[in-house]
mmCIF file of C-alpha atoms in Angstrom:
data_model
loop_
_atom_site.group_PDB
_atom_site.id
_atom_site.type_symbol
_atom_site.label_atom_id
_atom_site.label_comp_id
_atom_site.label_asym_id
_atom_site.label_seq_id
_atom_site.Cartn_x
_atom_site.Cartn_y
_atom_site.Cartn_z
ATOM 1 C CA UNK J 236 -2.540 -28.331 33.515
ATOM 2 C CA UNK J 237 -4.818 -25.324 34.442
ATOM 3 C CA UNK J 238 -2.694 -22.207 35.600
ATOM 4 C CA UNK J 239 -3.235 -19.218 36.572
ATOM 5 C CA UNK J 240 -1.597 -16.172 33.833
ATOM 6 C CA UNK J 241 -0.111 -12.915 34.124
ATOM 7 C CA UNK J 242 0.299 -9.859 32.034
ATOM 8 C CA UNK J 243 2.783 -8.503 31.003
ATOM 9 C CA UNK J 244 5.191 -10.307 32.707
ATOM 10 C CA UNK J 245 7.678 -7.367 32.861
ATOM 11 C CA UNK J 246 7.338 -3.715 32.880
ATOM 12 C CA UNK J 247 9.105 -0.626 32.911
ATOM 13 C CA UNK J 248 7.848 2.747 32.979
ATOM 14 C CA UNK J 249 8.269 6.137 34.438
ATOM 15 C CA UNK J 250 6.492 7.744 36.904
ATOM 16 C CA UNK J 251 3.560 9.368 36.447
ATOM 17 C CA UNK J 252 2.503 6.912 34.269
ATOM 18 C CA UNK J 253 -0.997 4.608 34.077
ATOM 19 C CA UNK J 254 -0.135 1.104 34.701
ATOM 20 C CA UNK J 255 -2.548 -1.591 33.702
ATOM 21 C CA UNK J 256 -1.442 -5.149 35.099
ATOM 22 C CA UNK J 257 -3.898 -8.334 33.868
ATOM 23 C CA UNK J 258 -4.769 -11.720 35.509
ATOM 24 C CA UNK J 259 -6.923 -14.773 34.261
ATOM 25 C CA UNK J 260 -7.237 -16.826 36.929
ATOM 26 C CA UNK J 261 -7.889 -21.001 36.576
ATOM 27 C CA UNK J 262 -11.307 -21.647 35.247
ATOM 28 C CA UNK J 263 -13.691 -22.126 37.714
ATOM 29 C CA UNK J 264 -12.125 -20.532 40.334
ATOM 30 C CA UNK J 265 -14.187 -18.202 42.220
ATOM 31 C CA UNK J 266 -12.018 -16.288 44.156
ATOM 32 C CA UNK J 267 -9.127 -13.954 42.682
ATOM 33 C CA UNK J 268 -6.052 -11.942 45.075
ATOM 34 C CA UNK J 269 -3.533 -9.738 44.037
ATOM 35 C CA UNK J 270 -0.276 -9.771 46.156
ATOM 36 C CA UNK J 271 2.543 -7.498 45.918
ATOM 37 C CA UNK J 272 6.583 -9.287 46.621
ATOM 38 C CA UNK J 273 8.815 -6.118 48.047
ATOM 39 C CA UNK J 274 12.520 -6.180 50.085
ATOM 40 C CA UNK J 275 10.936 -4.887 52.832
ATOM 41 C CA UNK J 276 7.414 -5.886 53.118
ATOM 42 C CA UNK J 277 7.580 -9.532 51.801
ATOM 43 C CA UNK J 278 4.331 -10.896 50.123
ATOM 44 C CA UNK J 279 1.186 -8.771 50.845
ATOM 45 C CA UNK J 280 -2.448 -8.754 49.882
ATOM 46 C CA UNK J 281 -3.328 -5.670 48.223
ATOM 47 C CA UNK J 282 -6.968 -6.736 47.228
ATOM 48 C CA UNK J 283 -9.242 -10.155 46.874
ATOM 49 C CA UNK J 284 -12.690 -10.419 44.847
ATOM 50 C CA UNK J 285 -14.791 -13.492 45.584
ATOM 51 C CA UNK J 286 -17.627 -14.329 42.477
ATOM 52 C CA UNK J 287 -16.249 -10.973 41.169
ATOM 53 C CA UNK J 288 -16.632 -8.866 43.520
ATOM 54 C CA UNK J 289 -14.493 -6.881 46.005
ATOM 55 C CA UNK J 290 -14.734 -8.186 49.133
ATOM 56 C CA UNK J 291 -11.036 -6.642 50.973
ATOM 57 C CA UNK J 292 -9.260 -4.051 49.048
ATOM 58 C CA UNK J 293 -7.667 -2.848 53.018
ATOM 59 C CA UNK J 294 -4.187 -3.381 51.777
ATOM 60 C CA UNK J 295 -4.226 -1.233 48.619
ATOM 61 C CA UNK J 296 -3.099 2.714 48.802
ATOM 62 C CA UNK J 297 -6.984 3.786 47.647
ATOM 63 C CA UNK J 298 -5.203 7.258 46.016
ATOM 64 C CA UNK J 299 -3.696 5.619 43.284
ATOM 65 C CA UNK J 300 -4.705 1.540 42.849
ATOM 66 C CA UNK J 301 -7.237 0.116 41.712
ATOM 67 C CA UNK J 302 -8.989 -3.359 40.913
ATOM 68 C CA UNK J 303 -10.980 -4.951 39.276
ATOM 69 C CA UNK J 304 -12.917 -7.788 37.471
ATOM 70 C CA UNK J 305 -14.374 -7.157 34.045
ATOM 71 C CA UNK J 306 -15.607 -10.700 34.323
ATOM 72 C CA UNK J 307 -14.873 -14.120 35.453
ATOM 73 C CA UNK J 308 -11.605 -14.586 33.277
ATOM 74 C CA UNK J 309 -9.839 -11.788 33.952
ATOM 75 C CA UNK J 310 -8.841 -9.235 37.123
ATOM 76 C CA UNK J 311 -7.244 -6.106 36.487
ATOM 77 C CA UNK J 312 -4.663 -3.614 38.869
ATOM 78 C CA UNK J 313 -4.387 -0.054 37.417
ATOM 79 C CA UNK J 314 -1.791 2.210 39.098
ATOM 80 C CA UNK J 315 -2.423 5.612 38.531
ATOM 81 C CA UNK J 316 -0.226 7.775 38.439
ATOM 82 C CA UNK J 317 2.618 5.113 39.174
ATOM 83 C CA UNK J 318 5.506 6.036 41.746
ATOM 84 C CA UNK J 319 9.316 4.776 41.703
ATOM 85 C CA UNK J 320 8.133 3.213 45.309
ATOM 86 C CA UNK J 321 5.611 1.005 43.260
ATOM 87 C CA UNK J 322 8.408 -1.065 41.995
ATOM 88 C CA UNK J 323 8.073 -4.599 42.923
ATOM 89 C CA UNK J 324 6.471 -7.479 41.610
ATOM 90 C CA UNK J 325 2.934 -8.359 41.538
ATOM 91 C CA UNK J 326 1.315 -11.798 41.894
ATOM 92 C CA UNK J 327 -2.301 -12.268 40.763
ATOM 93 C CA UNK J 328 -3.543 -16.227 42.646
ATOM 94 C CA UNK J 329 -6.902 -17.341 42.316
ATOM 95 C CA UNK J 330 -8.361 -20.264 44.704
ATOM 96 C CA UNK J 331 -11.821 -22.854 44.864
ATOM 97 C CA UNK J 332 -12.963 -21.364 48.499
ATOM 98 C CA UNK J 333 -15.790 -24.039 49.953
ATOM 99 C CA UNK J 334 -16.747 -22.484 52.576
ATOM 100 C CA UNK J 335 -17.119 -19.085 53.260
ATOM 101 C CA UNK J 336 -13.640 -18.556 54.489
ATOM 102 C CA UNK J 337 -10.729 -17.120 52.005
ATOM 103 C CA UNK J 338 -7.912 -18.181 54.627
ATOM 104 C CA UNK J 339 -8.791 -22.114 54.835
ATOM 105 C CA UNK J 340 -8.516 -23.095 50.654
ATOM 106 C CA UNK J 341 -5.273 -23.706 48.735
ATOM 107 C CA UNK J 342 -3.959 -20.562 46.498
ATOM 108 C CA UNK J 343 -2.763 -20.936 42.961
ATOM 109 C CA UNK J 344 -0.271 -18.103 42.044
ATOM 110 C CA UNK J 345 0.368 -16.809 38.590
ATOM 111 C CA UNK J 346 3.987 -16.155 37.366
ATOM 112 C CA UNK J 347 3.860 -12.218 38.766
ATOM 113 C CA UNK J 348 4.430 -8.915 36.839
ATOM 114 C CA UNK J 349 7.295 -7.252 37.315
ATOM 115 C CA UNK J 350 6.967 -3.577 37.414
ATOM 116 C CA UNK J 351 9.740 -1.284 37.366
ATOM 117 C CA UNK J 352 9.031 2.778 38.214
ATOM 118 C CA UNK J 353 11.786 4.749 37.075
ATOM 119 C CA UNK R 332 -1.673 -6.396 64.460
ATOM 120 C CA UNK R 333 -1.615 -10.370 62.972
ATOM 121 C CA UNK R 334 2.574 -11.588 63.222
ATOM 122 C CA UNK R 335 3.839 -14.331 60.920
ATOM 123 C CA UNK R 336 7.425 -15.180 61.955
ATOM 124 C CA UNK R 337 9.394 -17.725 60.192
ATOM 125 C CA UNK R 338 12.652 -18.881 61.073
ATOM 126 C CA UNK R 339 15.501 -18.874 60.232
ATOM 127 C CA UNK R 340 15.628 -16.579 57.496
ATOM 128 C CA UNK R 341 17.938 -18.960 55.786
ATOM 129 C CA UNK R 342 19.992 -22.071 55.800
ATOM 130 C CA UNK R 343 22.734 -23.751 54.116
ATOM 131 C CA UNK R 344 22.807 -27.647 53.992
ATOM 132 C CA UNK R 345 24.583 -30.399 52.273
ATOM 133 C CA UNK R 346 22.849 -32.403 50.007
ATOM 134 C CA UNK R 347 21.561 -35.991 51.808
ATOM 135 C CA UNK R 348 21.335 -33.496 55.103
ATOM 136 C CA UNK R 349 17.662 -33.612 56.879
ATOM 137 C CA UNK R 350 16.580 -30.084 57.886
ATOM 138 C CA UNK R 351 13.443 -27.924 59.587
ATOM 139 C CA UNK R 352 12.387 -24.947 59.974
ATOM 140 C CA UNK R 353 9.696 -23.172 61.908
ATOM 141 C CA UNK R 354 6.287 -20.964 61.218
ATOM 142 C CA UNK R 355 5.200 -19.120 64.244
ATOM 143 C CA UNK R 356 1.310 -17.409 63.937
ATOM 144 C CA UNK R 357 -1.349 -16.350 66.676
ATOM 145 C CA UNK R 358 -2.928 -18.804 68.187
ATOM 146 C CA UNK R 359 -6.180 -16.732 68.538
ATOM 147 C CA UNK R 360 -8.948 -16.903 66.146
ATOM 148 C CA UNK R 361 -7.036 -19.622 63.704
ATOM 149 C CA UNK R 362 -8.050 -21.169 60.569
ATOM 150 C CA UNK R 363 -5.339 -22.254 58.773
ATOM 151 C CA UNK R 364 -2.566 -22.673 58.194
ATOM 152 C CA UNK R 365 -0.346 -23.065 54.641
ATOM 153 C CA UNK R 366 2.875 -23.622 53.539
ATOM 154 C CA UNK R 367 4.006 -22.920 49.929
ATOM 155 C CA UNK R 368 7.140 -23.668 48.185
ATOM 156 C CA UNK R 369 8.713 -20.641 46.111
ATOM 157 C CA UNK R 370 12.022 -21.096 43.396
ATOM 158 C CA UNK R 371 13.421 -18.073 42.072
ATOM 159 C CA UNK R 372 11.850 -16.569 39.505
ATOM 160 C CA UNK R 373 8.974 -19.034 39.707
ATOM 161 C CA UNK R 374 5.703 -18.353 41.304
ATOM 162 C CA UNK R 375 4.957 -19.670 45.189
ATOM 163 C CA UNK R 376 3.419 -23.641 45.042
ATOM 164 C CA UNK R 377 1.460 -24.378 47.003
ATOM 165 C CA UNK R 378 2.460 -27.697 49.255
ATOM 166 C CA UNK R 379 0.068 -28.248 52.643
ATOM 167 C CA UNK R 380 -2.951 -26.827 54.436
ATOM 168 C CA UNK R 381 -3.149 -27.508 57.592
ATOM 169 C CA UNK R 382 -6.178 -26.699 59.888
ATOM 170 C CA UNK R 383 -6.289 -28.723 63.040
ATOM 171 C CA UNK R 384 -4.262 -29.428 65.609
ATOM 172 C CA UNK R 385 -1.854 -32.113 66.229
ATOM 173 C CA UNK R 386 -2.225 -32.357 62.488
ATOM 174 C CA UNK R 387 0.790 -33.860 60.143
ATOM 175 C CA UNK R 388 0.826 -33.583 56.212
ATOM 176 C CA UNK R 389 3.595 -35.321 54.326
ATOM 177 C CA UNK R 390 4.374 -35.135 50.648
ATOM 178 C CA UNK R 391 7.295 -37.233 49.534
ATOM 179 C CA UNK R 392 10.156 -35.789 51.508
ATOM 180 C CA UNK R 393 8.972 -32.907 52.965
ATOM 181 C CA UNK R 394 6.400 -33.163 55.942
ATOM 182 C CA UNK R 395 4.579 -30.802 57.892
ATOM 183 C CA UNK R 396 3.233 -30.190 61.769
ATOM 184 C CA UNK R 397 0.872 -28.016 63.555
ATOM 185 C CA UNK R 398 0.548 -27.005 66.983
ATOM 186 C CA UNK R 399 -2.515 -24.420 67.024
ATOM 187 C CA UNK R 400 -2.445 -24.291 70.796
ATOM 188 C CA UNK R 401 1.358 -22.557 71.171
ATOM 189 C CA UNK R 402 1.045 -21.084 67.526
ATOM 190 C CA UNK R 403 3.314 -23.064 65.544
ATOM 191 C CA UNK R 404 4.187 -25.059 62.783
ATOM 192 C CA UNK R 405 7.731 -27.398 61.518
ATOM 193 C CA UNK R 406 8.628 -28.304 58.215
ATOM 194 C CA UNK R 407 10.863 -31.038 57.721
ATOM 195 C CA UNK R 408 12.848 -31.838 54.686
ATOM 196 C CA UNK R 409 14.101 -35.349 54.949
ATOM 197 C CA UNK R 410 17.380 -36.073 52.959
ATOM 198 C CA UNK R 411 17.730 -32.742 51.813
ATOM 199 C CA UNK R 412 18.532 -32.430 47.465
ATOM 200 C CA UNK R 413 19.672 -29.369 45.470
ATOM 201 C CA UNK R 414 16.565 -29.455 43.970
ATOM 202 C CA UNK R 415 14.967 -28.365 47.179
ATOM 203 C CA UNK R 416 16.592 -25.087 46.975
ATOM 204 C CA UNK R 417 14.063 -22.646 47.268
ATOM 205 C CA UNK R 418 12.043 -19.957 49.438
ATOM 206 C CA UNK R 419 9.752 -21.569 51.954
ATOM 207 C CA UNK R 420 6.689 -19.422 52.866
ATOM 208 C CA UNK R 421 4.486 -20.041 55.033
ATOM 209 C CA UNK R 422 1.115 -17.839 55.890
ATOM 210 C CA UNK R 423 -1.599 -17.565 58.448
ATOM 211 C CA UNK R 424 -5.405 -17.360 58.384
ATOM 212 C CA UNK R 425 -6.569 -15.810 61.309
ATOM 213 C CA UNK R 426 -8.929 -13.029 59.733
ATOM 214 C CA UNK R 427 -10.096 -14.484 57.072
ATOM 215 C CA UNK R 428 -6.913 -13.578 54.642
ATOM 216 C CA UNK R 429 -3.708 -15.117 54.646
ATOM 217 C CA UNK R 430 -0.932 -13.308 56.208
ATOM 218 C CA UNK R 431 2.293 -14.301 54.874
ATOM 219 C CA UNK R 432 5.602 -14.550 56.859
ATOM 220 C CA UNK R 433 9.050 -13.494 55.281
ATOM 221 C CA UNK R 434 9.715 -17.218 54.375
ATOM 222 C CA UNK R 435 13.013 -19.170 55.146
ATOM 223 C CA UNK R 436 15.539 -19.358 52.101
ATOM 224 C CA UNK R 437 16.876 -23.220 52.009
ATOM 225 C CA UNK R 438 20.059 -23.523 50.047
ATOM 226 C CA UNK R 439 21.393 -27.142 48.934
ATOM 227 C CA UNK R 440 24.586 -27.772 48.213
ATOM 228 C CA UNK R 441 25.918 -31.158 46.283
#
């Protein structure tokens, strides 16, 4: 049963601190998102790569994130420097999109980091 | 700026109790439309996607509409079990990304 992976699945740090957060997603999936789950804010798209690369980073705070994929089996998020307001949890979902559109092809979320800013 | 509401924010049922709840999105420039299933401290599942109108999805219990006209779509849990007990998201393409709502929070109890 192909899933999608997360690591680590917790983490706690303090601020000022790099955070590196990892994702494989399913095997041949070509498209990769990273979501972040707040209170306040609910689930929302920080950044999405399709064939590896960026295509919509609009929802990530540019200063300090950052994302990327190394290759096809695994994404990365790097906080830098990391910020008690940070503190959430972070989903990494990869998806099979046909054609052309991200918003039309089923998701398939990993089990989320947790990360803690103290 | 793109609005997901979902309502009601949450619910309490009894167990063998048939329930629904509502996903309203703007009706201009839509795609699609998906509805995912998410248990605490479990990862959202994923359960329709829905792209035309008048459409209706149904997997075992649960069952799905869309009205892309009005901006709109039901879920319907049928016989409701405490295993159904969960976060029900639903999110919008209408830009090319999904935009999630703030999901409805069914409880069951036996």
């Amino acid at each position: 049963d192909a899933r999608v992976t997360q690591t680590p699945r917790h983490k706690v740090t303090e601020m000022g601190q790099e955070v590196t957060m990892r994702c494989q997603p399913i095997l041949g999936h070509n498209t990769v998102f990273w979501y972040r789950q707040t209170m306040m804010q609910g689930l929302e798209l920080l950044a999405y790569f399709r064939n590896r690369a960026p295509l919509d980073d609009s929802g990530m705070p540019k200063d300090r994130f950052s994302a990327e994929m190394p290759d096809a089996t695994l994404a990365t998020l790097k906080i830098q420097p990391s910020e008690p307001r940070d503190s959430a949890v972070y989903f990494c979902a990869s998806g099979l999109v046909r054609d052309g559109r991200t918003d039309t092809d089923t998701q398939y979320f990993g089990p989320g980091t947790r990360l803690t800013v103290l | 700026i793109l609005n997901v509401e979902q309502s009601p924010q949450s619910l309490h049922v009894q167990e063998g109790d048939s329930t629904n709840f509502t996903c309203s999105f703007p009706s201009s420039n839509f795609y699609a439309l998906h509805w995912y299933r998410w248990e605490t401290a479990k990862s959202p599942e994923a359960l329709f996607v829905m792209t035309l109108n008048g459409d209706e999805k149904k997997k075992g219990r649960i069952s799905a509409t869309l009205n892309t006209k009005e901006g709109y779509s039901y879920l319907y849990i049928k016989g409701s079990q405490p295993e159904d007990s969960a976060t029900y998201l639903c999110g919008s393409g209408n830009t090319g990304k999904l935009i999630f709502g703030q999901g409805t929070t069914l409880q069951v109890k036996p």
